[in-house]
Coordinates of C-alpha atoms in Angstrom, one line a residue:
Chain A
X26 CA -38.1 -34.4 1.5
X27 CA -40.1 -32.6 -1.0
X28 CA -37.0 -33.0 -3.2
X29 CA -36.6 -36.6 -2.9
X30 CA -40.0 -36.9 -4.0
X31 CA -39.8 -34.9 -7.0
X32 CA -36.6 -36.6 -7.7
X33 CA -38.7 -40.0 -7.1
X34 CA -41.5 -39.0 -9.0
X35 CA -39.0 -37.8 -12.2
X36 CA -37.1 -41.2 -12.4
X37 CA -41.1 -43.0 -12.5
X38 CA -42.3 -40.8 -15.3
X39 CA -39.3 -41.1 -17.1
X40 CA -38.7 -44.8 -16.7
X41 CA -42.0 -45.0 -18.1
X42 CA -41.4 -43.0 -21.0
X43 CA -38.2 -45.0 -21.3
X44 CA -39.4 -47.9 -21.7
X45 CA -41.7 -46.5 -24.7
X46 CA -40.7 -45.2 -27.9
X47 CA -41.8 -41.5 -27.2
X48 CA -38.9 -39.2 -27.4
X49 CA -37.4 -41.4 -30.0
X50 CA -35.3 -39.7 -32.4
X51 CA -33.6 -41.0 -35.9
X52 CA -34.0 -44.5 -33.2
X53 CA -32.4 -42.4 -30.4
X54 CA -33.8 -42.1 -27.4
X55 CA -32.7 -40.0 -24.0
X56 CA -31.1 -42.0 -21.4
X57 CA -34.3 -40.4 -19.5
X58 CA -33.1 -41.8 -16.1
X59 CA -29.4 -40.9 -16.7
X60 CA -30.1 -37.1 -16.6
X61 CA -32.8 -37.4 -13.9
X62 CA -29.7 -38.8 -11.3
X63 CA -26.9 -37.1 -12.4
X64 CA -28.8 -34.1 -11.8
X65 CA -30.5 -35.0 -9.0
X66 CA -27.5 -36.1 -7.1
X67 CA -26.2 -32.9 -6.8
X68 CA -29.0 -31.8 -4.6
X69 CA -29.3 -34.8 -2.6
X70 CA -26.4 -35.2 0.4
X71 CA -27.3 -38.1 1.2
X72 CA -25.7 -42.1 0.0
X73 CA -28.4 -44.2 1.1
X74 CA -31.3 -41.4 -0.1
X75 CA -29.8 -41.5 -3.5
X76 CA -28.9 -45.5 -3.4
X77 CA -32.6 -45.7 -2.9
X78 CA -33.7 -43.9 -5.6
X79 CA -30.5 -45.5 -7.9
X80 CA -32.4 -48.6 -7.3
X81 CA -35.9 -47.4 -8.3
X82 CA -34.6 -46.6 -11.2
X83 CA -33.3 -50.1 -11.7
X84 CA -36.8 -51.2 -12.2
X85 CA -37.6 -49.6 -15.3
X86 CA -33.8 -50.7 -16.8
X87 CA -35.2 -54.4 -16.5
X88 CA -36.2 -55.4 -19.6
X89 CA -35.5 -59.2 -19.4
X90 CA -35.2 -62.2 -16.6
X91 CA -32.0 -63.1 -14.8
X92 CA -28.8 -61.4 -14.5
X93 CA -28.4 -58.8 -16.4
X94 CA -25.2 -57.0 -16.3
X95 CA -26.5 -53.5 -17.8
X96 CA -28.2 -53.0 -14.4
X97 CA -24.4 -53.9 -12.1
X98 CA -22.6 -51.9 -14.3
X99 CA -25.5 -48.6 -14.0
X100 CA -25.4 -49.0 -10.4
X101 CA -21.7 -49.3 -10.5
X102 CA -21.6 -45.8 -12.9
X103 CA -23.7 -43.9 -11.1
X104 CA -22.4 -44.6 -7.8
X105 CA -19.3 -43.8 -9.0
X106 CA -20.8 -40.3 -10.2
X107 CA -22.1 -39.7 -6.8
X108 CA -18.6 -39.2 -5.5
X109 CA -17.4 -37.9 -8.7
X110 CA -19.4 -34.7 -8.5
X111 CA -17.7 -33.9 -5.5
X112 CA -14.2 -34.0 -6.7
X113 CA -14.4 -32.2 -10.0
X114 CA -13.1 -28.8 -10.3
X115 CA -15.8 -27.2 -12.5
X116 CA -19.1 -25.5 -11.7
X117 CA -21.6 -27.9 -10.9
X118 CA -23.8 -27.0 -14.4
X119 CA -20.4 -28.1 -16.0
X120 CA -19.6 -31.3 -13.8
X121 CA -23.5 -32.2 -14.5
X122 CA -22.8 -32.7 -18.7
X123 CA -19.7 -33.8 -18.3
X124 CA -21.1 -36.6 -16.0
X125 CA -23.3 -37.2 -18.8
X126 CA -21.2 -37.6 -21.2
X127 CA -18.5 -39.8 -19.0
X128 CA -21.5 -42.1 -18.0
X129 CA -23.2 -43.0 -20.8
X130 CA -19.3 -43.7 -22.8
X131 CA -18.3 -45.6 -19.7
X132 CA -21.7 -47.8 -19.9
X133 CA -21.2 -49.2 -23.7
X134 CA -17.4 -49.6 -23.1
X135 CA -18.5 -52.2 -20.8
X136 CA -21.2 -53.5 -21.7
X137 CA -21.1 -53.4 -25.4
X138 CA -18.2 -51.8 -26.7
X139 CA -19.4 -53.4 -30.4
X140 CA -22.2 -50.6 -30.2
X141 CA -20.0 -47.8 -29.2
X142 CA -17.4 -48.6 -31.4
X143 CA -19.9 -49.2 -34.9
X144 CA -22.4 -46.8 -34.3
X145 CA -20.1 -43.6 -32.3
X146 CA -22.7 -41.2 -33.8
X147 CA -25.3 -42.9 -32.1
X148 CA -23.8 -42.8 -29.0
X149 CA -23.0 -38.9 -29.2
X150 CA -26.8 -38.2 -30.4
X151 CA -27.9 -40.2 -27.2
X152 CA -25.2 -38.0 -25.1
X153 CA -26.3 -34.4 -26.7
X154 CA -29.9 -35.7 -26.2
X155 CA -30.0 -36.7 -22.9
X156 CA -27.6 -33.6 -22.1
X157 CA -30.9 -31.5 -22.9
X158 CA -32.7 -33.6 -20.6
X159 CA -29.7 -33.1 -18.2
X160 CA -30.0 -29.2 -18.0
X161 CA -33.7 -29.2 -17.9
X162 CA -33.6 -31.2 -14.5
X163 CA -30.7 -29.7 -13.0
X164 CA -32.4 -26.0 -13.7
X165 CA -35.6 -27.6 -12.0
X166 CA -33.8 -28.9 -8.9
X167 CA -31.6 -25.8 -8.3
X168 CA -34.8 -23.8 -8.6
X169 CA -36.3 -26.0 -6.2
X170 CA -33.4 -26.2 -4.1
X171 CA -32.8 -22.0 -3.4
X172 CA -35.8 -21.8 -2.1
X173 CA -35.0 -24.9 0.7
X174 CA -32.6 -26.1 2.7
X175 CA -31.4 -29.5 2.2
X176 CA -32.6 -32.1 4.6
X177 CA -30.9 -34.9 3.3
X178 CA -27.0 -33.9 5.2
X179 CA -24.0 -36.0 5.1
Chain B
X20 CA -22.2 -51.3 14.2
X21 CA -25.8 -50.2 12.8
X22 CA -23.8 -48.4 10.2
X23 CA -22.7 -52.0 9.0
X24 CA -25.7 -53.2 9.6
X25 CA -27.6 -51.0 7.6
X26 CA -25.3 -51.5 4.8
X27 CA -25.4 -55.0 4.6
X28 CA -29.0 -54.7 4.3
X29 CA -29.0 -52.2 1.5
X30 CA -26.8 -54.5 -0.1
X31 CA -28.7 -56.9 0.1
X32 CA -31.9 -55.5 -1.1
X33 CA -29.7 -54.1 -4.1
X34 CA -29.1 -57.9 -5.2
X35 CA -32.9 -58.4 -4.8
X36 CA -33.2 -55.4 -7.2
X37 CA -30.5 -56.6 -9.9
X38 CA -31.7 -60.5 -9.7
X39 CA -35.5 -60.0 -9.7
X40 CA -37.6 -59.3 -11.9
X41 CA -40.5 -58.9 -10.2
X42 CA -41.5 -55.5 -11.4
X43 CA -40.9 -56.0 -15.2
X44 CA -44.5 -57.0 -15.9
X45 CA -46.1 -54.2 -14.4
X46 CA -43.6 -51.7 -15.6
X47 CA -44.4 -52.8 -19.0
X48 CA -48.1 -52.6 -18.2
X49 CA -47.7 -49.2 -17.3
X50 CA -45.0 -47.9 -20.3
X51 CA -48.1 -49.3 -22.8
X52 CA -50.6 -47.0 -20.7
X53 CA -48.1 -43.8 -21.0
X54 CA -47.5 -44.3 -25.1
X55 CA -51.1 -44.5 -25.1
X56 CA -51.2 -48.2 -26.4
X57 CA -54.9 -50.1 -26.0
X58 CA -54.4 -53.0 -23.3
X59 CA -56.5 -55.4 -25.5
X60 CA -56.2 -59.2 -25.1
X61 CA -54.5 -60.9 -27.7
X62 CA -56.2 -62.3 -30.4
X63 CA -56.0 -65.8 -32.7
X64 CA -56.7 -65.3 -36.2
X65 CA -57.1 -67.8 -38.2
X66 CA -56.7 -68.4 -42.1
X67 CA -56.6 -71.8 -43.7
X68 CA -54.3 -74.2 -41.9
X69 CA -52.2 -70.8 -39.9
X70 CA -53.1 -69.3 -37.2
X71 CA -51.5 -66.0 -35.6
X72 CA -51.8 -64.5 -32.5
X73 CA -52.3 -60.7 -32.7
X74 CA -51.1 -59.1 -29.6
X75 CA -50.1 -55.4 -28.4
X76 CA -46.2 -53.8 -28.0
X77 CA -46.5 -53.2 -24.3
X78 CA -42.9 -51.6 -24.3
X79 CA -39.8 -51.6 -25.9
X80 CA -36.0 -51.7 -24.7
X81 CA -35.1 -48.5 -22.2
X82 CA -31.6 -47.9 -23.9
X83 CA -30.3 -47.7 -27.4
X84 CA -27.7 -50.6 -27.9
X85 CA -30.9 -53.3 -27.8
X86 CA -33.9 -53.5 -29.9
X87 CA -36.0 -55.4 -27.8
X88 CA -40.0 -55.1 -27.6
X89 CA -42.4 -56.9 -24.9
X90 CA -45.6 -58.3 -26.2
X91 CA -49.1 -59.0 -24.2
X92 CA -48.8 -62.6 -25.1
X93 CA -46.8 -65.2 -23.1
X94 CA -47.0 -69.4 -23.0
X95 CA -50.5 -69.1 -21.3
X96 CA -51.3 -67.8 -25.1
X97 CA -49.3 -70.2 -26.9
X98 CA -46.5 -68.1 -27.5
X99 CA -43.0 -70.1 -27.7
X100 CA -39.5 -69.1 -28.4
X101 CA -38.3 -68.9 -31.6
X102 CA -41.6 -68.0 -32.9
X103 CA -41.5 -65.7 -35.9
X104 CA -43.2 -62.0 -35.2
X105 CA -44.5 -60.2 -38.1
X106 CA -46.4 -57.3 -39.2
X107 CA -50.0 -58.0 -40.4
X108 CA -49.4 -61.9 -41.0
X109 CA -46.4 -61.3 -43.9
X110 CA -43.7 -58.3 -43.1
X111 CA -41.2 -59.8 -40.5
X112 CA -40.4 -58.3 -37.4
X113 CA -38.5 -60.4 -35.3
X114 CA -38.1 -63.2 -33.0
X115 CA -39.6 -64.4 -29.5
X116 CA -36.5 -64.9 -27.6
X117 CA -38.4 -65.3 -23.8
X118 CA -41.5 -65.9 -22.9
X119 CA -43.2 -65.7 -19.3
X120 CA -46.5 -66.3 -18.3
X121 CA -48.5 -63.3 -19.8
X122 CA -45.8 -61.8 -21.4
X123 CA -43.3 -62.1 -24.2
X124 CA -39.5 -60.4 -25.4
X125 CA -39.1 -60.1 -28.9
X126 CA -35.9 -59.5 -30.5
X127 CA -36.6 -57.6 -33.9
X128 CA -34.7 -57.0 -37.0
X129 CA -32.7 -53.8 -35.5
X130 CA -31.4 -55.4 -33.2
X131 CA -26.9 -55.9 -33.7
X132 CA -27.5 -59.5 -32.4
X133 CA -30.2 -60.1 -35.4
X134 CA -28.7 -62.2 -38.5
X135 CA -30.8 -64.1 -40.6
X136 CA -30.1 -65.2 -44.4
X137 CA -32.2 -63.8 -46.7
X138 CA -33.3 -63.7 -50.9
X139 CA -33.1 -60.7 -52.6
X140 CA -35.2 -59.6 -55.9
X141 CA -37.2 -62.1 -58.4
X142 CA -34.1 -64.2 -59.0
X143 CA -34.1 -64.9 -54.9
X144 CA -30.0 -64.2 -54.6
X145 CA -29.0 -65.1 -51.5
X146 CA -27.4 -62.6 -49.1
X147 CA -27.0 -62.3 -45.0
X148 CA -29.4 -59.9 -43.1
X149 CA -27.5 -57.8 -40.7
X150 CA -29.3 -56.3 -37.7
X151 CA -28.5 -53.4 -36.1
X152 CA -29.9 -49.3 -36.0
X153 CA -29.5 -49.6 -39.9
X154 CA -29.6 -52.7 -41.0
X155 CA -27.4 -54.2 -43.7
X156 CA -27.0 -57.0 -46.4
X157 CA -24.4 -59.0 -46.4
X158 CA -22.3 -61.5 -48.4
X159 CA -24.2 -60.8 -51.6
X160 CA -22.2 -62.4 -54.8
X161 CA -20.4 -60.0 -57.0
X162 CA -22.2 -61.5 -60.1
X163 CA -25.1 -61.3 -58.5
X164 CA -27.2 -58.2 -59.9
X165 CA -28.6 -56.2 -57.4
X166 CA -30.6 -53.3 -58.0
X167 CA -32.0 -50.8 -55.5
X168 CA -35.9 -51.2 -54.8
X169 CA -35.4 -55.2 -55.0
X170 CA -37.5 -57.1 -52.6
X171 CA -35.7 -58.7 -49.5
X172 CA -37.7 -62.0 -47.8
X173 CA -36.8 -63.8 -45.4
X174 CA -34.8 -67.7 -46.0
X175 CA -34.3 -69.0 -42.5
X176 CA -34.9 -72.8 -41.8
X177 CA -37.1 -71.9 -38.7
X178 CA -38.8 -69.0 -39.8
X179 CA -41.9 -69.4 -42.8
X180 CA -40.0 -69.3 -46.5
X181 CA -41.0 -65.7 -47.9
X182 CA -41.5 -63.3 -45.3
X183 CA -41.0 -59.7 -46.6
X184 CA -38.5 -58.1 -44.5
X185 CA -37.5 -54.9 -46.9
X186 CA -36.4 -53.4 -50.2
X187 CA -32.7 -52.9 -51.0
X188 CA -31.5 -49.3 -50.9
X189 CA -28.1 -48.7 -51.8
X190 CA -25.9 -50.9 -53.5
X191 CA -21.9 -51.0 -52.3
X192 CA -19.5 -52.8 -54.4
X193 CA -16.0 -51.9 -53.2
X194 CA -12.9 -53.2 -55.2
X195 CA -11.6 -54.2 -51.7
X196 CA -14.0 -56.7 -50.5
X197 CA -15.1 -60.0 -51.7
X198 CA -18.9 -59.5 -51.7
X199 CA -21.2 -56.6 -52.6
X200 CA -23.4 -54.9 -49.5
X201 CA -26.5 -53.2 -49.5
X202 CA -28.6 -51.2 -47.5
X203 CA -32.6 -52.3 -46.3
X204 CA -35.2 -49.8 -46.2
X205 CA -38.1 -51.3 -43.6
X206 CA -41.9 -51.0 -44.2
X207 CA -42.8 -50.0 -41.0
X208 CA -41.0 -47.8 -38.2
X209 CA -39.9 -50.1 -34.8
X210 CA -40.9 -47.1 -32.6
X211 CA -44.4 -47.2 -34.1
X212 CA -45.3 -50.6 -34.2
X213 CA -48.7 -51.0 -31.7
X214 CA -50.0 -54.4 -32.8
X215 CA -47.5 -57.6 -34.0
X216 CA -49.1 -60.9 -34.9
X217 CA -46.9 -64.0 -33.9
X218 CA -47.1 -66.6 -36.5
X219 CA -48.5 -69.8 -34.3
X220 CA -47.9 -72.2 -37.1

């Protein structure tokens, strides 16, 4: 419990910081939220726990009304990355970046490949970036997590 | 069966989350709170026969591919689409392309969807404004003489003639294309941009 609600509590901090300009870089920022997930679904066992927190972080990827298909293809991604986790070979630090990286490729080849394809630096500043951010939670959650056992079971 | 159940109704409070927008006010409330931004209510100014609205950059677009910013200032303020958004009165920052109640999205000159012709230096040649992380001019005449540190203003039928937008940077003239490009240097940094006045009339 007292992980899903430091997970919880991560995703509205950095949704809010996010949605601001604060750890803006050259115009870069962190995919904040990307890292917080990734790493966070490694400790959490559960579908639904995780679904529910994918979907908090939903709110602070709104940005303007109606459909937008940003937020179907995140959900899509990160679901995906859930299961993904689980069947890679490497350690779990390694299957965290390279979730990172896969994610954040995968979301502009959808849903704007013009960005990924003009700016590719861009695109690998955002993925080192938000790979620092990446480590940083994963190292607070397996600290977290040695010291209690995981309520959230399949 | 409650396994079903209880997936169809996760489902379904999924499409809630991914058609509403129910939150995005208050979200943006809250992002101006964390980047320390005042929550002041949006001003008129007036000045002869204009009037602006100065309002505060609640928030700005969570990932990198859009340059959006939300303003405190909706249609309850007066604030329309299409409506030009500058800095102080006469450097141009974007666009209002939505507006709700309270609240307005602005679609600003780094944006990749941004294009918007333009003059460039005292002879006013005309070239295309290119949005995107580093914005670019376009489609500038080889004859044309174009020197770095030229003036850029803004030439759009529905925007005010004359809005500064920039100064040239570099010049490109490559044998292989038809027109010369150039590089825009902005006044102002998009990330630090606090208070935007949106030109009424």
């Amino acid at each position: 419990m007292r992980r899903f609600l430091l997970v919880s509590l991560l995703i509205l901090s950095s949704g809010l910081v996010q949605n601001t300009g604060l750890f803006s870089i050259f115009g870069i920022k962190p995919n904040l939220l990307l890292a917080v997930l990734i790493a966070g679904s490694f400790f959490i066992d559960s579908l639904p726990v995780f679904w529910v927190l994918l979907l908090e972080s939903v709110i602070f990827l709104r940005f303007e009304s109606g459909f937008q298909l940003e937020l179907l293809v995140w959900v899509a991604l990160l679901c995906a990355a859930y299961f993904a986790e689980r069947a890679f070979p490497w350690r779990r630090s390694v299957n965290n970046l390279v979730l990172i990286a896969t994610v954040t490729a995968l979301f502009y080849l959808i849903t704007d490949i013009d960005y990924l394809v003009g700016v590719p630096l861009a695109v690998l500043g955002e993925v080192f970036y938000t790979s620092i951010f990446g480590v940083l939670f994963y190292d607070i959650f397996r600290q977290l997590g040695d010291n209690e056992e995981n309520i959230f079971k399949r | 069966m409650i396994r079903y159940i209880s997936a169809l109704i996760l489902l379904g409070i999924t499409a809630f989350f991914l058609a509403n927008n129910f939150f995005t006010a208050t979200k943006n409330s809250l992002a101006s709170l964390v980047s320390l931004r005042p929550l002041s209510e949006p001003e008129l100014i007036k000045q002869g026969n204009r009037s602006g609205l100065s309002v505060s950059v609640y928030s700005s677009f969570p990932l990198n591919h859009k340059h959006l910013i939300a303003i405190n200032a909706g249609a309850a303020n007066g604030v329309g689409v299409g409506m030009p958004v500058t800095l102080e009165g006469n450097i141009l920052v974007g666009q209002v392309i939505e507006v709700s109640e309270s609240q307005a999205l602005v679609r600003t000159i780094f944006d990749k969807d941004w294009s918007l012709p333009v003059r460039i230096g005292p002879a006013e040649h005309d070239a295309l404004l290119v949005g995107g992380q580093n914005p670019k001019l376009t489609l500038i005449d080889k004859d044309q003489d174009i020197n770095s540190g030229d003036a850029v203003i803004s030439a759009k039928k529905d925007l005010p003639y004359g809005l500064k937008i920039g100064e040239v940077t570099e010049v490109r003239d490559l044998v292989a294309q038809s027109f010369k490009e150039a590089g825009l240097l902005s006044p102002y940094n998009s990330k630090d941009l606090r208070k935007v006045v949106v030109l009424l009339k």
